[in-house]
PDB file of C-alpha atoms in Angstrom:
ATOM      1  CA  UNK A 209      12.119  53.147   2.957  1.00  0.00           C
ATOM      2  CA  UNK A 210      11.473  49.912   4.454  1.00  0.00           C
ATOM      3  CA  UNK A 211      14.338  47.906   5.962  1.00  0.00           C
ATOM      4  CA  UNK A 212      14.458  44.103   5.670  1.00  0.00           C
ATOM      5  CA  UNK A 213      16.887  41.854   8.167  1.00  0.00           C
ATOM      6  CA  UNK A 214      16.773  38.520   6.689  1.00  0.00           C
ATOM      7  CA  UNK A 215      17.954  35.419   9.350  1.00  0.00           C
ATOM      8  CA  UNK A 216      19.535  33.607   7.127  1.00  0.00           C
ATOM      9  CA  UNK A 217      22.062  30.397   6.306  1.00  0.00           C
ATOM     10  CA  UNK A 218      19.275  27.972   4.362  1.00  0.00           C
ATOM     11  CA  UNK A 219      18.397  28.142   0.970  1.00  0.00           C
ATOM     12  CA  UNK A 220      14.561  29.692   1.359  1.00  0.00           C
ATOM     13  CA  UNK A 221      16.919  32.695   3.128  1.00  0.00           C
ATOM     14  CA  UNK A 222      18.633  32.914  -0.161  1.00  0.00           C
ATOM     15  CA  UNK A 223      15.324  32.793  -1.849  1.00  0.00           C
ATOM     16  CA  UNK A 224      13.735  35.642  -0.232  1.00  0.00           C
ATOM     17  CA  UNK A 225      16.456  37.897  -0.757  1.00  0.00           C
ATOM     18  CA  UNK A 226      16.411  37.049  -4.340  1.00  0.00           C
ATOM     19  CA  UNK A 227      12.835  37.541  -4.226  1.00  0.00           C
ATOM     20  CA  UNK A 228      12.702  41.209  -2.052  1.00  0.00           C
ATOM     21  CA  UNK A 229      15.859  42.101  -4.162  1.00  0.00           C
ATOM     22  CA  UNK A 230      13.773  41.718  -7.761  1.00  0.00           C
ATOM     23  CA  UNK A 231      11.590  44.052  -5.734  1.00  0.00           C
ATOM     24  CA  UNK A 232      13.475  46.551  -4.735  1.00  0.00           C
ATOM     25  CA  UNK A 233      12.906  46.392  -1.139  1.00  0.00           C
ATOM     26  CA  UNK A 234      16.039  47.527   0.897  1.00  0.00           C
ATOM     27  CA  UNK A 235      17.400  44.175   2.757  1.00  0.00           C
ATOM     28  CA  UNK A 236      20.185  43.040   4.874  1.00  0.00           C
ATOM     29  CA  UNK A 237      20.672  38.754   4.781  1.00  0.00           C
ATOM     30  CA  UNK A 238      22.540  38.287   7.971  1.00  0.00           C
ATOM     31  CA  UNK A 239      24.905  34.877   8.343  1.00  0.00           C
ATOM     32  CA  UNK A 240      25.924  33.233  11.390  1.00  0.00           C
ATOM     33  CA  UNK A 241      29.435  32.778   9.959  1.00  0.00           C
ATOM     34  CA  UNK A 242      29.538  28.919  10.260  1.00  0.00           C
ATOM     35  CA  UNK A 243      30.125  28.618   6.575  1.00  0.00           C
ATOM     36  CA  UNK A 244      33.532  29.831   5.126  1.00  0.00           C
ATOM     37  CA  UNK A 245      32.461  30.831   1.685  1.00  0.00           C
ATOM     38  CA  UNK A 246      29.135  31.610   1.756  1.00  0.00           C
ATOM     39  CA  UNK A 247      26.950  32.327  -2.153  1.00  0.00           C
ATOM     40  CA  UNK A 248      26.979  35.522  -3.308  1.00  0.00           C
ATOM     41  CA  UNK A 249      23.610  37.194  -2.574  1.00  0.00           C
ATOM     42  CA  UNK A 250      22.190  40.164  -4.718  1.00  0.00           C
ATOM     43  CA  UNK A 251      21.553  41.828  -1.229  1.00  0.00           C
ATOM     44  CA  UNK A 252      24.101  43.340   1.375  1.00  0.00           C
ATOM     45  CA  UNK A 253      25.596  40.454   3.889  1.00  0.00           C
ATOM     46  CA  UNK A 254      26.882  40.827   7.275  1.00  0.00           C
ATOM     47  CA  UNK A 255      28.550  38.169   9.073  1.00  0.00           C
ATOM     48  CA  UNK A 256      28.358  37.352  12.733  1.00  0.00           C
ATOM     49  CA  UNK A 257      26.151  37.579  16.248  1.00  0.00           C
ATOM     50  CA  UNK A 258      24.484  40.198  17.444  1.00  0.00           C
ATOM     51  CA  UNK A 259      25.594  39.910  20.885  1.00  0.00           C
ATOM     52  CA  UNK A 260      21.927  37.936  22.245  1.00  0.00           C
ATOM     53  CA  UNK A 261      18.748  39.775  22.608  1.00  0.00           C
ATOM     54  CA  UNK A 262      20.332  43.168  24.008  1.00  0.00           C
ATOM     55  CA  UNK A 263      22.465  43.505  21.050  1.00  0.00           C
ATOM     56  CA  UNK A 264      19.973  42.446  18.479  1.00  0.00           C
ATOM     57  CA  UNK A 265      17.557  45.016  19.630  1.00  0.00           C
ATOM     58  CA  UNK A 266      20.101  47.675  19.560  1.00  0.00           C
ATOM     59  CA  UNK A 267      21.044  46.528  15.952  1.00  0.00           C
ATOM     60  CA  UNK A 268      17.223  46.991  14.909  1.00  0.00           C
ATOM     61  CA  UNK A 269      16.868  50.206  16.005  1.00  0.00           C
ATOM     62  CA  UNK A 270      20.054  51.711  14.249  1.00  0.00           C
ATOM     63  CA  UNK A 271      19.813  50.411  10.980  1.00  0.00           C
ATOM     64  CA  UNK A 272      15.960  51.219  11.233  1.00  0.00           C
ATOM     65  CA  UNK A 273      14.894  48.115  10.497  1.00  0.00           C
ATOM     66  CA  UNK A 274      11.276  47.887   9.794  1.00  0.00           C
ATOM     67  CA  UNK A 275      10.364  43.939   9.474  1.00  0.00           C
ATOM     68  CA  UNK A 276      12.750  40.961  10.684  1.00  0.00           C
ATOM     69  CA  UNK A 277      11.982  37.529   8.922  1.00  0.00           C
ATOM     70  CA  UNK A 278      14.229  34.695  10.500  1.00  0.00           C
ATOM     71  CA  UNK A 279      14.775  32.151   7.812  1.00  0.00           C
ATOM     72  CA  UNK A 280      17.673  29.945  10.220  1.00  0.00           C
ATOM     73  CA  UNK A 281      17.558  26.802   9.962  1.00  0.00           C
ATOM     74  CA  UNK A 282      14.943  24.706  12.148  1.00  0.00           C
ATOM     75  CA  UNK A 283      17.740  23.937  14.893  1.00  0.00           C
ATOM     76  CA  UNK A 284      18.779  27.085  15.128  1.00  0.00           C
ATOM     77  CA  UNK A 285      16.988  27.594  18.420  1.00  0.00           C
ATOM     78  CA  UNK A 286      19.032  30.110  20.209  1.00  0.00           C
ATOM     79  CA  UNK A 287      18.814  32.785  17.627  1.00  0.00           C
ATOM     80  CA  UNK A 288      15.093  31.858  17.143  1.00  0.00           C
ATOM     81  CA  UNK A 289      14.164  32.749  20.412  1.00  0.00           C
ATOM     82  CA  UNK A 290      16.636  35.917  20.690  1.00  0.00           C
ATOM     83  CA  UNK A 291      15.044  37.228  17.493  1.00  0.00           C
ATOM     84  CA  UNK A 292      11.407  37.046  19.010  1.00  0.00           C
ATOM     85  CA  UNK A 293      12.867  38.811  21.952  1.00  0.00           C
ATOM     86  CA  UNK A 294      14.879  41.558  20.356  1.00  0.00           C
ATOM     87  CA  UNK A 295      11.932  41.733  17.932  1.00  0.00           C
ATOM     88  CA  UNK A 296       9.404  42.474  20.188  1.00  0.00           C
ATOM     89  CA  UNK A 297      11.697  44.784  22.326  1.00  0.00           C
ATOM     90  CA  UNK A 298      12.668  47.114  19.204  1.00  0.00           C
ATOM     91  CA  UNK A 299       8.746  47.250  18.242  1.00  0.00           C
ATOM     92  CA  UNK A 300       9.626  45.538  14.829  1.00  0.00           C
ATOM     93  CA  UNK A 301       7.124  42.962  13.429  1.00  0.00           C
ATOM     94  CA  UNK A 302       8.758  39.418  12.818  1.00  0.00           C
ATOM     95  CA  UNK A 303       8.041  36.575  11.039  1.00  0.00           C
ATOM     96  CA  UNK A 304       9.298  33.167  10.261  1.00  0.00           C
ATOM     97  CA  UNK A 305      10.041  31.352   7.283  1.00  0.00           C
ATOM     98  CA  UNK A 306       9.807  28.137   8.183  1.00  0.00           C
ATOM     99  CA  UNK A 307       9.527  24.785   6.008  1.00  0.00           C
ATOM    100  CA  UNK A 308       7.194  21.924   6.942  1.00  0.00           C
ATOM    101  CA  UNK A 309       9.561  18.779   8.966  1.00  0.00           C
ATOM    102  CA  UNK A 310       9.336  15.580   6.749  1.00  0.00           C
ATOM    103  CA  UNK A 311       6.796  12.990   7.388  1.00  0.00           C
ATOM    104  CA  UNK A 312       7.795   9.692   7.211  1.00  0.00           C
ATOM    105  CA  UNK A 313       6.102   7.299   4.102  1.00  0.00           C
ATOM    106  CA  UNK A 314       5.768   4.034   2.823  1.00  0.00           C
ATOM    107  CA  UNK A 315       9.016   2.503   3.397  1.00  0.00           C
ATOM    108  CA  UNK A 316      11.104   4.376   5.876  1.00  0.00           C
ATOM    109  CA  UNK A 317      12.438   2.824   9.180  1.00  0.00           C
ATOM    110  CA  UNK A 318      12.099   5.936  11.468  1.00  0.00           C
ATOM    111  CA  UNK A 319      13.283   6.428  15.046  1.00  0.00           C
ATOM    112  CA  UNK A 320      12.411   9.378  16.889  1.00  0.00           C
ATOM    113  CA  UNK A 321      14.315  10.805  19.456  1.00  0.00           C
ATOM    114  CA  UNK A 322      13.784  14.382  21.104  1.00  0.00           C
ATOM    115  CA  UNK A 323      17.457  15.965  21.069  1.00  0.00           C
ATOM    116  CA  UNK A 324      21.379  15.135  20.448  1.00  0.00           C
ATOM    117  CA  UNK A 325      21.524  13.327  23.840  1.00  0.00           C
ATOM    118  CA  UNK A 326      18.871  10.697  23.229  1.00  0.00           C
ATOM    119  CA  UNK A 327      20.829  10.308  20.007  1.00  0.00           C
ATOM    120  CA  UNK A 328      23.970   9.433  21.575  1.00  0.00           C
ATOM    121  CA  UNK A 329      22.472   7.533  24.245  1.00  0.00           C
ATOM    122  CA  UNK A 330      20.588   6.026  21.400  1.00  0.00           C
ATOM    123  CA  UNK A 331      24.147   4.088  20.225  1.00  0.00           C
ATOM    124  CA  UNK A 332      24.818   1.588  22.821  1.00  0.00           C
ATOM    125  CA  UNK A 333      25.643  -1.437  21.753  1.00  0.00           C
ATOM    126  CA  UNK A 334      27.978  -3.333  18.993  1.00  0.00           C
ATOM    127  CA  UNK A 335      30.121  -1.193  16.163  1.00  0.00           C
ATOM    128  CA  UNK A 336      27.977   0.156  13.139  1.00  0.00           C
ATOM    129  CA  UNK A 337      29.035   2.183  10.362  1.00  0.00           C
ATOM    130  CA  UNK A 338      26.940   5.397  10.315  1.00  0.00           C
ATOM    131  CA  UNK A 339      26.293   8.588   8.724  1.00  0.00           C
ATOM    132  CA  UNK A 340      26.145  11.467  10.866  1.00  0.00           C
ATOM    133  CA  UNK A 341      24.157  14.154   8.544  1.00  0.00           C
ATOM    134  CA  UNK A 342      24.157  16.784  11.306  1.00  0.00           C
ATOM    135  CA  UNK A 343      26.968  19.235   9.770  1.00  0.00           C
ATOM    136  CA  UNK A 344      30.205  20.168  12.234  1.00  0.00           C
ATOM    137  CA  UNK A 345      28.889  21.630  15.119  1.00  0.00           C
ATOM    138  CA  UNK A 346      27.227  18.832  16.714  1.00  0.00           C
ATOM    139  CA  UNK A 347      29.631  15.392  15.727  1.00  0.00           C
ATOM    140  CA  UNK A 348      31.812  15.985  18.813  1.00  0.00           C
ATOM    141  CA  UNK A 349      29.362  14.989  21.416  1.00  0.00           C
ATOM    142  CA  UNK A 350      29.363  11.083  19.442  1.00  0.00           C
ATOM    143  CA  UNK A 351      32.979  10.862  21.015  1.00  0.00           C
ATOM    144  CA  UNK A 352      31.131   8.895  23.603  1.00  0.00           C
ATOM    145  CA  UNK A 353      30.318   6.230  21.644  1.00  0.00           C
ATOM    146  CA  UNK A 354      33.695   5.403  19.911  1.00  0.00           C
ATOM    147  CA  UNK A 355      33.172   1.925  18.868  1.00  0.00           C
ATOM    148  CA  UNK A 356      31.262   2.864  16.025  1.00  0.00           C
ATOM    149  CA  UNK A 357      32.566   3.889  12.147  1.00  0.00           C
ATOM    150  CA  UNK A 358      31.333   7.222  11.306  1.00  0.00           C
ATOM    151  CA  UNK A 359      30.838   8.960   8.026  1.00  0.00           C
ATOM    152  CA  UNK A 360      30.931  12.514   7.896  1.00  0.00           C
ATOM    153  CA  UNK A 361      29.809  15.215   5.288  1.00  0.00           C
ATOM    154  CA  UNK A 362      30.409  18.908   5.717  1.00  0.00           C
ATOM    155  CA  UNK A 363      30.690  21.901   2.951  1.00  0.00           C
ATOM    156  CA  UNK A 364      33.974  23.045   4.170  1.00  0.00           C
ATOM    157  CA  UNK A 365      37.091  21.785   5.622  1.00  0.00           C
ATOM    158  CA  UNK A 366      37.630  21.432   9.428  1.00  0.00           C
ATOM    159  CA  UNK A 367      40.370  23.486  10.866  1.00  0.00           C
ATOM    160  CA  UNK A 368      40.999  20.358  12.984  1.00  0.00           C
ATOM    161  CA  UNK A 369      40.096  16.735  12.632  1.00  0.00           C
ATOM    162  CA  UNK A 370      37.124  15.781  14.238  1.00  0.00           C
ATOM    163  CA  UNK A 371      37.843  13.807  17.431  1.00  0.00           C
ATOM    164  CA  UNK A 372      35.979  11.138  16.731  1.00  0.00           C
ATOM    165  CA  UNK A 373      37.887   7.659  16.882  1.00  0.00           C
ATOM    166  CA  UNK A 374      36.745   5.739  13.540  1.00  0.00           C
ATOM    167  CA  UNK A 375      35.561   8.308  11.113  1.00  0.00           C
ATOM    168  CA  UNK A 376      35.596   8.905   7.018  1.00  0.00           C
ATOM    169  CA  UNK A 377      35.082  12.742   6.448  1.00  0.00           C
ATOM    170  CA  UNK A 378      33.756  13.508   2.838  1.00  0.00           C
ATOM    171  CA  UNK A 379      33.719  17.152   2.013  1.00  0.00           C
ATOM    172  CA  UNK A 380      31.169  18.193  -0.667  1.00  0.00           C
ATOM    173  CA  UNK A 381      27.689  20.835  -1.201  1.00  0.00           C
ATOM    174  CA  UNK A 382      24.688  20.303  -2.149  1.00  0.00           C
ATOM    175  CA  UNK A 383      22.067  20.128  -3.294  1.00  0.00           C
ATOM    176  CA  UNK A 384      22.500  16.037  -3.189  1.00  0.00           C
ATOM    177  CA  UNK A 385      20.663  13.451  -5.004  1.00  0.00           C
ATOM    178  CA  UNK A 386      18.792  10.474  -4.545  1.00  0.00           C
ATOM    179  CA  UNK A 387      21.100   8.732  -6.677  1.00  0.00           C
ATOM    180  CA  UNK A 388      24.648   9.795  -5.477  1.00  0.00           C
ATOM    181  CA  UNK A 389      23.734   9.659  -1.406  1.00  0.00           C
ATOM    182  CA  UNK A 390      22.546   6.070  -2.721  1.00  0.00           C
ATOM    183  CA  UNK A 391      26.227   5.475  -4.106  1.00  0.00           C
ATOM    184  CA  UNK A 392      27.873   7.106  -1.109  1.00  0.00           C
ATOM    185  CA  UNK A 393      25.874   5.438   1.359  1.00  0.00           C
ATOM    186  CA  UNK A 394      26.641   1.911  -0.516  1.00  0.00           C
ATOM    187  CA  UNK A 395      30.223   2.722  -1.102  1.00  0.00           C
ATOM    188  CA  UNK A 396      30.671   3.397   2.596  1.00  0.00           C
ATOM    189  CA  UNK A 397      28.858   0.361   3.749  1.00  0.00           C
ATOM    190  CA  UNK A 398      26.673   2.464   5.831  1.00  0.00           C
ATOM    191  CA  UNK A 399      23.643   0.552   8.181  1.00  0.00           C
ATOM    192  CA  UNK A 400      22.606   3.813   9.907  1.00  0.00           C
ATOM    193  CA  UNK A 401      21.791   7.463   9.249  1.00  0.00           C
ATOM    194  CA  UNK A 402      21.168   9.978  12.392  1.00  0.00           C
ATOM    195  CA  UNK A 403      19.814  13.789  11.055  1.00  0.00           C
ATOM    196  CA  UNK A 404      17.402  16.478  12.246  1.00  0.00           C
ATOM    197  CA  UNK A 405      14.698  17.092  10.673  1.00  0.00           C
ATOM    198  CA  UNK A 406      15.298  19.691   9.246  1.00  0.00           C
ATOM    199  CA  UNK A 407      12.321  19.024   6.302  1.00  0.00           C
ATOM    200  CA  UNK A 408      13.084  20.740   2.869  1.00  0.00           C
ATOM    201  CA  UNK A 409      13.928  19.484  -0.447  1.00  0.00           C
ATOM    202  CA  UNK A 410      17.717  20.699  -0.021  1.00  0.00           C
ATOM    203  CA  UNK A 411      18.727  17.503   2.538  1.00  0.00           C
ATOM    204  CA  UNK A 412      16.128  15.039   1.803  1.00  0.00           C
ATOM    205  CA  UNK A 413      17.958  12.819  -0.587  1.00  0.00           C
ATOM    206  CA  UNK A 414      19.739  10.514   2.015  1.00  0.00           C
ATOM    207  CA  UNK A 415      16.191   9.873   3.115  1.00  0.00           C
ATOM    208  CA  UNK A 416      15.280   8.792  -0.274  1.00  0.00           C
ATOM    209  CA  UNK A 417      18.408   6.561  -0.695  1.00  0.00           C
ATOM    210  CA  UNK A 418      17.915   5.370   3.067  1.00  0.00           C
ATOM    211  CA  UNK A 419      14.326   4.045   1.884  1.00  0.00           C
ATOM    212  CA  UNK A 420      15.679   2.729  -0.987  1.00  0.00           C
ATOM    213  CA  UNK A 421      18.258   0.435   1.036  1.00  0.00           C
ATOM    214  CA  UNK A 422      16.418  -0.583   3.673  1.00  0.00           C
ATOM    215  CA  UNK A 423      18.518   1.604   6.232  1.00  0.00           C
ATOM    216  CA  UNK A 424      16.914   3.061   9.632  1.00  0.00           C
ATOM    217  CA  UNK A 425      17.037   6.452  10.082  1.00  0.00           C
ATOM    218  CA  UNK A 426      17.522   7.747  13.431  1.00  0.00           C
ATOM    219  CA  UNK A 427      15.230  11.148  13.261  1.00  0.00           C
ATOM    220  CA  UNK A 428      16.115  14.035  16.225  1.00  0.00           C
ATOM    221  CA  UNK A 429      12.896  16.097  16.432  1.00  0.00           C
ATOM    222  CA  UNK A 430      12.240  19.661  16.627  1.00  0.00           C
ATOM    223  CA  UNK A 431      13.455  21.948  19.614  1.00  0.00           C
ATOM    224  CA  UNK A 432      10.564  24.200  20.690  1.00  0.00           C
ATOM    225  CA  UNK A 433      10.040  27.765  20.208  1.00  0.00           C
ATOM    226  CA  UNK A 434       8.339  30.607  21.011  1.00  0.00           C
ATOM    227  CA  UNK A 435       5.240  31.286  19.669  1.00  0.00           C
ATOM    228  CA  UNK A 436       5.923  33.528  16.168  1.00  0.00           C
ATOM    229  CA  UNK A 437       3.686  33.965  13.237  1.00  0.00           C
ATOM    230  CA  UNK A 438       4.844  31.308  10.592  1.00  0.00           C
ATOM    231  CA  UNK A 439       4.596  31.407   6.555  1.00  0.00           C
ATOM    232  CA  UNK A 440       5.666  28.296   4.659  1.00  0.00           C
ATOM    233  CA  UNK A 441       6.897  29.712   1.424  1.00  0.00           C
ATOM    234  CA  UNK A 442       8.970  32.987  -0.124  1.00  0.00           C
ATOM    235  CA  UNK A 443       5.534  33.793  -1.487  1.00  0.00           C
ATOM    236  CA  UNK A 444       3.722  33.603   1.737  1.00  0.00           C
ATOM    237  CA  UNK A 445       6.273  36.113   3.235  1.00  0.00           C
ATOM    238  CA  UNK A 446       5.956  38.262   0.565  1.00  0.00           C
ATOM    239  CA  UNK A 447       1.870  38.968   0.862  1.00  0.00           C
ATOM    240  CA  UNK A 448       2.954  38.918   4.625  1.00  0.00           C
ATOM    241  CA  UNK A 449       4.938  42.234   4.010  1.00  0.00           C
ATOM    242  CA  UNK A 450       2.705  43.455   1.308  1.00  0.00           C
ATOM    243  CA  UNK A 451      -0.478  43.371   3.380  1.00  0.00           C
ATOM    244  CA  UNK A 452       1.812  44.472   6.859  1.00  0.00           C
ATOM    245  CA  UNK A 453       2.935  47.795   4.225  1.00  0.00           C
ATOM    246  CA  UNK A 454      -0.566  48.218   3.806  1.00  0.00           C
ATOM    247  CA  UNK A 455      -1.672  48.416   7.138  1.00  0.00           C
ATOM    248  CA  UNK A 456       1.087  50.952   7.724  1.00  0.00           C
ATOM    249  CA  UNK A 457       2.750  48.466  10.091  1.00  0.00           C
TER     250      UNK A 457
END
């Protein structure tokens, strides 16, 4: 039977397994770990690395897996690449589900800047209140700017403050609203928002509420990637694996 690893940690992840599940394709949605209490999936989770490229590839060949989709998140570069590797190592056909970054409209007040450190170096000048929507992982390196207020939003607890000097942590999951990120944003007296883009409909509602104040956004761009065949929907990957079961692949 054919074996599915599913990249996961987004919600099109969750989607596809939900989707190859109503199928009855045999699947394995594979987490990071970053997230304490993960949704319950109607597949089989494990938790964890792989060990890079080596172990990956190793990990492929044992549980026989016949097709890897990597549904990470956009920023998720590192296992991106090592999954092209490992893929094309173990002989097993990969593809990405990927969703389209968001385009700026009418309205917005977008800056683009090409990774974390342009952001940072971005922040010179006077104190600002602003929202970091980057998750945990990445607020650490805005210790070098510590004259500025920042507000901070992740699913779970930290096991240890963040060490940022001025900082409001909120602790809530989405999916957000238009609406409410309007009300936090305005209750926080917030004048700028720094996220990837990470495109989607799951994050975009501080984008919405920053258009609707009048706040600039300060947008971090895409890392690049290796070249990898691409579908932009659950549907998309599911023809892919129809038509690659076809062609006895």
């Amino acid at each position: 039977m054919p074996h599915l690893l599913i990249l996961g940690g987004t919600t099109e992840a969750s989607a596809l397994a939900a989707a190859v599940a109503d199928r009855g394709f045999r699947a394995t949605l594979s987490y990071a770990g970053r997230t304490a209490c993960p949704r319950a999936q109607p597949v089989p989770v494990r938790v964890g690395g792989f060990g890079g490229v080596a172990g990956l590839a190793g990990w492929l060949r044992a549980e026989q897996v016949t097709y890897v989709v990597d549904a990470t998140h956009p920023f998720a570069a590192r296992i991106s690449a090592n999954a092209v590797a490992a893929a094309e190592q173990a002989g097993v056909p990969l593809v990405a589900l990927t969703r389209p970054p968001w385009q700026a409209g009418a309205g917005d007040r977008w800056m683009h800047v090409a990774n974390l450190d342009a952001a940072v170096a971005a922040l010179e000048g006077p104190p600002r209140r602003i929202m970091l929507a980057l998750g945990r992982m990445h607020v650490e390196r805005f210790a070098a700017r510590p004259q500025h207020d920042y507000l901070l939003r992740f699913v779970d607890p930290p096991e240890r403050a963040p060490g940022l000097a001025h900082h409001r942590l909120v602790i809530d999951r989405g999916p957000f609203t238009a609406a409410g990120d309007r009300r936090l944003l305005e209750a926080h007296g917030t004048e700028l928002i720094i996220c990837k883009n990470a495109g989607g409909e799951g994050a975009v509602a501080k984008l919405v509420a920053a258009r609707a104040l009048g706040l600039p956004v300060l947008m971090i761009d895409r890392p690049a990637l290796p070249p990898r065949r691409t579908c932009g929907s659950v549907a998309a990957v599911l023809d892919w694996l129809d038509h690659a079961a076809d062609r006895g692949v």
